[in-house]
Short mmCIF file of C-alpha atoms and ligand atoms in Angstrom, two decimals:
data_model
loop_
_atom_site.label_atom_id
_atom_site.label_comp_id
_atom_site.label_asym_id
_atom_site.label_seq_id
_atom_site.Cartn_x
_atom_site.Cartn_y
_atom_site.Cartn_z
CA MET T 1 119.16 -38.55 27.62
CA GLN T 2 118.93 -37.01 24.14
CA LEU T 3 115.52 -36.40 22.72
CA ASP T 4 114.82 -36.04 19.28
CA GLY T 5 112.94 -32.74 18.99
CA ARG T 6 111.99 -29.67 20.49
CA VAL T 7 108.52 -29.96 21.08
CA ILE T 8 107.31 -31.61 24.56
CA LEU T 9 103.44 -32.89 25.63
CA ALA T 10 103.11 -30.59 28.77
CA PRO T 11 101.65 -32.24 32.18
CA MET T 12 97.98 -31.61 32.15
CA SER T 13 95.66 -33.44 34.91
CA ARG T 14 93.08 -35.01 33.64
CA TYR T 15 94.06 -34.77 30.03
CA SER T 16 97.28 -36.49 30.06
CA TYR T 17 96.55 -39.74 31.12
CA LEU T 18 98.18 -42.67 29.32
CA GLN T 19 95.82 -43.08 26.07
CA TYR T 20 96.33 -39.46 25.53
CA ARG T 21 100.05 -39.58 25.69
CA GLU T 22 100.09 -42.42 23.64
CA PHE T 23 98.19 -40.93 20.88
CA MET T 24 99.79 -37.54 21.11
CA MET T 25 103.55 -39.02 21.02
CA ARG T 26 102.48 -40.32 17.51
CA PHE T 27 102.64 -36.87 16.20
CA GLY T 28 106.11 -36.46 16.80
CA ALA T 29 106.34 -34.96 20.53
CA CYS T 30 110.02 -35.99 21.46
CA MET T 31 109.05 -36.13 25.21
CA CYS T 32 105.74 -36.58 27.25
CA VAL T 33 104.95 -35.95 31.32
CA THR T 34 102.24 -37.49 33.08
CA GLU T 35 99.49 -36.01 35.19
CA MET T 36 100.95 -34.76 38.58
CA VAL T 37 100.81 -37.65 41.16
CA SER T 38 101.11 -37.32 45.03
CA ASP T 39 104.22 -38.45 46.72
CA SER T 40 102.30 -39.63 49.72
CA GLY T 41 99.96 -41.85 47.29
CA ILE T 42 102.84 -43.25 45.83
CA VAL T 43 104.79 -43.92 48.85
CA HIS T 44 101.75 -45.58 50.64
CA GLY T 45 101.51 -47.36 47.24
CA ASP T 46 97.89 -45.59 47.23
CA ARG T 47 95.38 -48.16 44.81
CA ARG T 48 94.07 -44.72 42.99
CA THR T 49 97.41 -43.26 42.71
CA MET T 50 99.23 -45.98 41.53
CA PRO T 51 97.61 -46.39 37.90
CA TYR T 52 99.13 -42.87 37.23
CA LEU T 53 102.61 -44.66 37.02
CA GLU T 54 101.60 -46.82 34.21
CA THR T 55 103.56 -46.60 31.14
CA GLY T 56 102.96 -47.72 27.17
CA ASP T 57 103.88 -46.48 23.98
CA ASP T 58 104.73 -43.10 25.46
CA HIS T 59 108.09 -43.24 26.00
CA PRO T 60 110.06 -40.92 26.44
CA VAL T 61 107.88 -40.04 29.62
CA ALA T 62 108.78 -38.38 32.59
CA VAL T 63 106.59 -38.97 35.58
CA GLN T 64 105.51 -36.16 37.50
CA ILE T 65 105.59 -35.74 41.33
CA PHE T 66 104.01 -33.22 43.81
CA GLY T 67 105.04 -32.90 47.44
CA ASP T 68 106.61 -30.18 49.81
CA ASP T 69 108.76 -32.57 51.81
CA PRO T 70 112.50 -33.44 50.42
CA GLU T 71 112.39 -36.91 52.25
CA LEU T 72 109.26 -38.11 51.05
CA MET T 73 109.62 -37.03 47.45
CA GLY T 74 112.97 -38.77 47.52
CA ARG T 75 111.17 -41.98 48.34
CA ALA T 76 108.54 -41.09 46.18
CA ALA T 77 110.64 -41.05 43.31
CA ALA T 78 112.64 -44.04 43.94
CA ARG T 79 109.18 -45.77 44.37
CA VAL T 80 108.16 -44.60 41.01
CA LEU T 81 111.32 -46.39 39.26
CA GLU T 82 110.79 -49.58 41.23
CA VAL T 83 107.19 -50.01 40.31
CA ASN T 84 108.03 -48.83 37.29
CA PRO T 85 111.96 -48.99 35.72
CA SER T 86 111.01 -48.06 32.18
CA VAL T 87 110.20 -44.46 33.09
CA ASP T 88 112.51 -42.40 31.42
CA ALA T 89 112.92 -39.01 34.33
CA ILE T 90 111.32 -37.65 36.93
CA ASP T 91 109.67 -33.92 36.73
CA VAL T 92 108.90 -32.31 40.16
CA ASN T 93 105.65 -29.99 40.10
CA MET T 94 106.26 -26.61 41.25
CA GLY T 95 103.74 -24.92 39.64
CA CYS T 96 100.27 -26.39 40.36
CA PRO T 97 98.06 -23.31 41.30
CA VAL T 98 95.30 -25.31 42.66
CA GLU T 99 94.13 -24.53 46.49
CA LYS T 100 94.15 -28.34 47.81
CA VAL T 101 98.01 -28.45 46.40
CA VAL T 102 99.32 -25.34 47.45
CA ARG T 103 97.31 -25.27 51.04
CA ARG T 104 99.86 -28.19 51.65
CA GLY T 105 103.04 -26.39 50.66
CA ALA T 106 103.07 -28.37 47.04
CA GLY T 107 102.61 -26.72 43.31
CA SER T 108 103.27 -23.39 43.27
CA SER T 109 103.51 -22.50 46.66
CA LEU T 110 106.82 -23.88 46.46
CA MET T 111 107.73 -20.51 44.51
CA LYS T 112 107.98 -19.08 47.84
CA ASP T 113 110.80 -21.15 49.09
CA PRO T 114 113.34 -21.13 46.78
CA ALA T 115 115.58 -22.89 48.90
CA LEU T 116 113.27 -25.77 49.86
CA CYS T 117 112.91 -26.21 45.95
CA GLY T 118 116.56 -27.02 46.48
CA ARG T 119 116.23 -29.57 48.68
CA ILE T 120 113.49 -31.07 47.24
CA MET T 121 115.55 -31.42 44.06
CA ALA T 122 118.61 -32.52 45.73
CA ALA T 123 116.54 -35.37 47.44
CA VAL T 124 114.86 -36.57 44.34
CA LYS T 125 117.94 -36.34 42.68
CA ALA T 126 119.87 -38.56 44.84
CA SER T 127 116.88 -41.17 45.02
CA VAL T 128 116.74 -42.00 40.85
CA ASP T 129 119.13 -42.74 38.42
CA VAL T 130 117.33 -40.90 35.57
CA PRO T 131 117.21 -37.38 34.80
CA VAL T 132 115.46 -35.04 37.20
CA THR T 133 113.75 -31.97 35.78
CA ALA T 134 111.35 -29.65 37.52
CA LYS T 135 108.63 -27.34 36.12
CA ILE T 136 107.95 -23.94 38.01
CA ARG T 137 106.26 -20.65 37.43
CA LEU T 138 107.33 -16.86 37.61
CA GLY T 139 106.14 -16.72 41.34
CA TRP T 140 103.21 -16.80 43.78
CA SER T 141 102.09 -13.46 42.46
CA SER T 142 103.24 -10.15 40.72
CA GLY T 143 104.51 -8.94 44.17
CA SER T 144 106.50 -12.59 44.44
CA ILE T 145 108.31 -13.25 41.12
CA THR T 146 111.19 -15.75 42.32
CA PHE T 147 111.79 -17.75 39.00
CA ARG T 148 115.36 -16.68 39.10
CA GLU T 149 116.11 -17.72 42.95
CA VAL T 150 114.18 -20.94 41.83
CA ILE T 151 116.25 -21.94 39.01
CA SER T 152 119.23 -21.01 40.74
CA GLU T 153 118.93 -23.37 43.79
CA LEU T 154 117.50 -26.27 41.27
CA GLU T 155 120.66 -25.62 39.49
CA SER T 156 122.87 -25.88 42.37
CA ALA T 157 120.99 -28.93 43.63
CA GLY T 158 121.48 -30.83 40.00
CA ALA T 159 118.30 -30.77 38.28
CA ASP T 160 118.70 -31.40 34.73
CA GLY T 161 116.35 -28.99 33.39
CA ILE T 162 113.98 -26.70 34.05
CA GLY T 163 110.28 -25.70 32.57
CA LEU T 164 108.81 -22.50 33.31
CA HIS T 165 105.09 -21.61 32.57
CA VAL T 166 105.39 -17.71 32.06
CA ARG T 167 102.76 -17.20 34.82
CA THR T 168 102.27 -16.44 38.08
CA ARG T 169 100.18 -18.59 40.85
CA ALA T 170 97.96 -15.89 41.11
CA GLU T 171 97.45 -15.89 37.33
CA LYS T 172 96.52 -19.45 37.16
CA TYR T 173 95.78 -20.31 33.43
CA ALA T 174 94.31 -16.85 32.32
CA GLY T 175 95.57 -13.72 30.50
CA MET T 176 98.90 -13.09 28.32
CA PRO T 177 102.02 -15.30 29.98
CA HIS T 178 104.71 -12.75 30.93
CA TYR T 179 107.56 -13.54 28.03
CA ASP T 180 108.52 -10.03 28.53
CA LEU T 181 109.90 -11.34 31.70
CA VAL T 182 112.07 -13.80 30.52
CA GLY T 183 113.96 -12.46 27.36
CA ASN T 184 117.19 -14.79 26.66
CA LEU T 185 116.63 -16.34 30.15
CA ARG T 186 118.51 -19.50 28.81
CA ASP T 187 121.67 -17.30 28.59
CA GLU T 188 121.29 -17.14 32.44
CA MET T 189 121.13 -20.78 32.72
CA SER T 190 123.60 -23.68 32.76
CA VAL T 191 120.92 -26.59 32.54
CA PRO T 192 118.01 -26.73 28.86
CA LEU T 193 115.17 -24.87 29.60
CA MET T 194 111.67 -25.64 28.25
CA ILE T 195 109.03 -23.07 27.83
CA SER T 196 105.20 -22.85 28.40
CA GLY T 197 102.61 -20.58 27.94
CA ASN T 198 99.85 -20.10 25.17
CA ILE T 199 101.76 -21.91 22.62
CA TYR T 200 98.69 -22.50 20.24
CA THR T 201 100.40 -22.70 16.62
CA PRO T 202 103.71 -23.43 15.54
CA GLU T 203 104.50 -19.47 15.27
CA ASP T 204 103.95 -19.21 18.74
CA ALA T 205 106.53 -21.61 19.58
CA ARG T 206 108.81 -20.21 17.42
CA ARG T 207 108.17 -16.86 19.28
CA ALA T 208 108.85 -18.43 22.37
CA MET T 209 111.94 -19.92 21.86
CA GLU T 210 113.22 -16.85 20.07
CA ILE T 211 112.45 -14.49 23.13
CA THR T 212 113.84 -16.82 25.40
CA GLY T 213 116.16 -18.71 23.86
CA ALA T 214 114.48 -21.98 25.22
CA ASP T 215 115.85 -25.85 24.12
CA ALA T 216 112.14 -26.72 23.81
CA VAL T 217 108.69 -25.60 24.19
CA MET T 218 105.92 -27.53 26.07
CA VAL T 219 102.46 -27.56 24.53
CA ALA T 220 99.58 -27.95 26.62
CA ARG T 221 96.22 -26.48 25.75
CA GLY T 222 96.89 -25.52 22.38
CA ALA T 223 97.38 -29.40 21.53
CA VAL T 224 93.93 -30.32 23.07
CA GLY T 225 92.30 -31.70 20.00
CA ASN T 226 94.99 -30.36 17.83
CA PRO T 227 97.40 -32.70 17.41
CA ALA T 228 98.80 -31.52 14.59
CA LEU T 229 99.97 -29.00 16.46
CA ILE T 230 103.10 -30.98 17.70
CA SER T 231 104.07 -32.38 14.12
CA ARG T 232 103.78 -28.99 12.31
CA THR T 233 105.92 -27.25 14.88
CA ASP T 234 108.33 -29.97 14.99
CA SER T 235 108.11 -29.74 11.02
CA MET T 236 108.81 -26.04 11.41
CA LEU T 237 111.41 -26.32 13.98
CA ARG T 238 113.56 -28.74 12.09
CA THR T 239 113.13 -27.79 8.60
CA GLY T 240 111.59 -24.06 8.51
CA GLU T 241 108.99 -25.41 6.56
CA LEU T 242 105.30 -25.24 8.15
CA PRO T 243 102.71 -27.68 6.88
CA GLU T 244 99.19 -27.11 6.17
CA GLU T 245 95.88 -27.51 8.58
CA PRO T 246 94.69 -30.73 8.75
CA THR T 247 91.15 -31.37 6.98
CA VAL T 248 88.17 -31.69 8.73
CA SER T 249 87.95 -35.45 8.14
CA GLN T 250 91.62 -35.85 9.07
CA GLN T 251 90.32 -34.16 12.68
CA ALA T 252 87.22 -36.45 12.89
CA ASP T 253 89.73 -39.52 12.42
CA TRP T 254 92.07 -38.54 14.84
CA CYS T 255 89.28 -38.06 17.25
CA LEU T 256 87.74 -41.22 16.70
CA GLU T 257 91.49 -42.98 16.99
CA LEU T 258 91.87 -41.29 20.34
CA ALA T 259 88.03 -42.28 21.59
CA ARG T 260 88.75 -45.88 20.73
CA MET T 261 91.99 -46.16 22.58
CA THR T 262 90.39 -44.37 25.32
CA ILE T 263 87.45 -46.48 25.64
CA ALA T 264 89.69 -49.83 25.15
CA ALA T 265 91.62 -48.55 28.29
CA GLU T 266 88.58 -47.29 30.25
CA GLY T 267 85.17 -48.70 28.66
CA GLU T 268 82.49 -47.28 26.74
CA GLU T 269 80.69 -45.13 29.64
CA ARG T 270 83.76 -43.48 31.19
CA GLY T 271 85.94 -43.55 27.87
CA CYS T 272 83.25 -41.25 26.56
CA LYS T 273 82.86 -39.14 29.76
CA ILE T 274 86.40 -38.33 29.16
CA MET T 275 86.12 -37.86 25.60
CA ARG T 276 83.46 -35.12 26.28
CA SER T 277 86.07 -32.65 27.30
CA ILE T 278 88.28 -33.51 24.09
CA ALA T 279 86.32 -34.17 21.33
CA ALA T 280 84.66 -30.82 20.80
CA ASN T 281 88.39 -29.11 20.50
CA PHE T 282 89.15 -31.49 17.13
CA MET T 283 86.13 -29.51 15.72
CA THR T 284 87.60 -26.21 16.86
CA GLY T 285 87.82 -23.63 13.90
CA VAL T 286 85.22 -25.69 11.51
CA LYS T 287 82.98 -23.20 10.37
CA TYR T 288 79.24 -22.94 11.98
CA SER T 289 80.20 -25.89 14.16
CA HIS T 290 78.87 -24.45 17.21
CA GLN T 291 75.89 -26.87 17.80
CA VAL T 292 78.08 -29.51 16.96
CA ARG T 293 80.59 -28.90 19.38
CA LEU T 294 78.17 -28.55 21.95
CA GLU T 295 76.83 -32.15 21.06
CA LEU T 296 80.28 -33.72 21.45
CA THR T 297 80.24 -32.37 24.91
CA ARG T 298 77.32 -34.83 25.76
CA ILE T 299 78.17 -38.25 24.18
CA SER T 300 77.69 -41.48 25.95
CA THR T 301 78.51 -43.67 23.20
CA TYR T 302 81.18 -44.18 20.50
CA ALA T 303 78.09 -44.60 18.14
CA GLU T 304 77.13 -41.04 19.06
CA LEU T 305 80.48 -39.82 18.69
CA GLU T 306 80.50 -41.40 15.21
CA SER T 307 77.45 -40.52 13.83
CA ILE T 308 78.52 -36.56 14.95
CA LEU T 309 81.60 -36.53 13.05
CA SER T 310 80.44 -38.20 10.01
CA ARG T 311 77.56 -35.42 10.12
CA VAL T 312 79.93 -32.98 9.87
CA CYS T 313 82.35 -34.79 7.33
CA GLU T 314 79.89 -34.84 5.01
CA ALA T 315 79.24 -31.43 4.93
CA ARG T 316 82.59 -30.25 5.28
CA GLY T 317 84.95 -32.96 5.47
CA ASP T 318 87.38 -31.98 2.77
CA GLU T 319 87.85 -27.96 4.11
CA ARG T 320 90.96 -27.72 6.51
CA ILE T 321 90.88 -26.18 9.67
CA THR T 322 91.99 -22.49 9.81
CA ALA T 323 91.25 -21.01 13.63
CA HIS T 324 93.55 -23.12 15.77
CA GLY T 325 95.66 -19.97 16.14
CA ARG T 326 92.14 -17.90 15.48
CA GLY T 327 94.40 -14.93 14.56
CA ILE T 328 94.78 -13.89 18.35
CA LEU T 329 98.48 -12.81 19.01
CA ARG T 330 99.11 -15.46 22.05
CA ILE T 331 102.39 -14.37 22.77
CA GLY T 332 102.73 -10.42 23.52
CA PRO T 333 104.79 -7.93 22.11
CA CYS T 334 108.11 -8.26 24.04
CA ARG T 335 110.14 -5.30 24.97
CA CYS T 336 113.44 -7.47 24.88
CA THR T 337 115.62 -8.20 22.35
CA PRO T 338 114.89 -11.39 20.86
CA ARG T 339 117.46 -13.89 18.69
CA SER T 340 116.74 -13.44 15.39
CA SER T 341 116.37 -16.94 14.89
CA PRO T 342 114.76 -19.39 17.15
CA ARG T 343 117.05 -21.83 18.79
CA GLY T 344 116.26 -25.28 16.65
CA ARG T 345 117.88 -25.77 13.58
CA GLY T 346 121.45 -26.02 13.94
CA ARG T 347 121.78 -26.28 17.27
CA SER T 348 122.89 -29.13 19.09
CA PRO T 349 119.61 -31.56 20.75
CA LEU T 350 118.28 -31.39 23.71
CA ALA T 351 119.80 -33.40 26.44
CA PHE T 352 119.58 -34.10 29.87
CA ARG T 353 123.04 -34.28 30.55
CA ALA T 354 124.10 -35.82 33.77
CA SER T 355 125.29 -32.94 36.02
CA PRO T 356 127.90 -32.94 38.85
CA ALA T 357 125.22 -33.64 41.66
CA TRP T 358 123.41 -36.70 38.83
CA ARG T 359 124.78 -40.23 40.76
CA PRO T 360 123.86 -43.36 38.64
CA THR T 361 123.98 -45.55 41.28
CA ALA T 362 122.17 -44.24 43.99
CA ARG T 363 118.84 -45.83 44.39
CA GLY T 364 119.05 -46.10 48.03
CA PRO T 365 117.30 -44.27 50.50
CA PRO T 366 117.36 -40.41 50.03
CA PRO T 367 119.32 -38.23 52.00
CA PRO T 368 118.13 -36.35 54.98
CA ALA T 369 116.34 -33.38 54.30
CA GLY T 370 118.37 -30.41 53.30
CA GLY T 371 121.03 -33.10 51.10
C1 LIG H 1 93.47 -28.62 33.01
C2 LIG H 1 95.33 -28.54 33.22
C3 LIG H 1 95.87 -29.18 33.87
C4 LIG H 1 97.04 -28.99 33.99
N1 LIG H 1 98.03 -29.80 34.94
C5 LIG H 1 99.05 -29.49 35.05
C6 LIG H 1 100.31 -30.61 35.67
O1 LIG H 1 99.38 -32.04 36.29
N2 LIG H 1 101.29 -30.21 35.97
C7 LIG H 1 102.04 -29.26 35.53
O2 LIG H 1 103.27 -29.22 35.78
N3 LIG H 1 101.15 -28.25 35.06
C8 LIG H 1 99.91 -28.52 34.45
N4 LIG H 1 99.05 -27.70 33.67
C9 LIG H 1 100.06 -26.84 33.18
C10 LIG H 1 100.36 -27.18 32.20
O3 LIG H 1 101.29 -27.85 31.87
C11 LIG H 1 100.77 -25.65 31.24
O4 LIG H 1 102.15 -25.34 31.79
C12 LIG H 1 99.71 -24.26 31.08
O5 LIG H 1 98.64 -24.61 30.64
C13 LIG H 1 100.29 -23.50 30.47
O6 LIG H 1 100.44 -23.33 28.82
P1 LIG H 1 99.16 -23.28 27.89
O7 LIG H 1 98.91 -21.88 28.09
O8 LIG H 1 99.79 -23.43 26.46
O9 LIG H 1 98.04 -24.08 27.86
C14 LIG H 1 97.84 -27.64 33.46
C15 LIG H 1 97.15 -26.94 32.86
C16 LIG H 1 96.07 -27.04 32.44
C17 LIG H 1 95.03 -26.16 31.75
#
């Protein structure tokens, strides 16, 4: 599977719903990943789980699954492809820090057991004929940094690519990611590396790729309400040129477009509830917008959203958003010697290659755990 670009829309529970992915992919992400979906929910055909497997105009898309049992994970992956054969890849969650998930040994809890990570990867690989990636963290805590061991196990098990969120489980999503620990990491790896952590500006993306040598960046919180982060980063990585930030009117139009897509799928009441946590982000960086952003977190109807945004546009529509980077150094200084130029221009395209363990026809039952 060859991807056209180096900017990936990272998975985010409660944000990466289908219409959000469809909307964001229009800005030129080369791939997106669904919210994480429970292995047992998939295997048992749970009616609340199955809608998460729907895809649409969001290809290429990876469905992310989570669990801790290799056999069940293999069955879940196979089921995903049975239910939705258009899914382009499976991604295995090995980074979720949520208590409910780690308590059952899944998500970032797996970072404590590199061998189990390998067994899960092997089982999933043997069950599907699409590329399989994993998304990991640095480790469980600063006292348990295991990403190198986990990467090695995943590679041996045939992973086609690895996403790395440069924080530990203990850090959850806070603080500066530790790019210091992953200098030139890609040179140690045999499969594509997708890097994640505090990508808020195209410069952050370039810096993260320079430091790590990663093949791609994953944009997450930085792209919520800032879809142009994707197109601007993509443009900078392809051509070296950085397009201007969007105007306030442009942001308002995009916000309304996403709202219409969300409401069309979910109905006005639920659609507006979903948009409450997203809409205000479209106005981040607009001068004197504090009150407006507060109002956007309380909308109940599309008309309300439209009227708030048109008020802002009347006053500041032609201004350009300036503060998405907020001038804060999001990726800290790194003591390692970064590459002089980012991977990207002039390099071969990002591709998930069939590795030796990749078996195109194996859609049968998964191997025994440990296989
Ligand atoms: C609200 C929220 C939900 C997330 N959900 C997932 C998820 O379902 N699966 C996953 O692998 N990562 C998930 N992540 C992690 C992101 O994909 C990303 O790795 C992380 O936020 C670091 O990137 P950032 O600092 O640029 O936001 C989530 C992050 C946030 C903030």
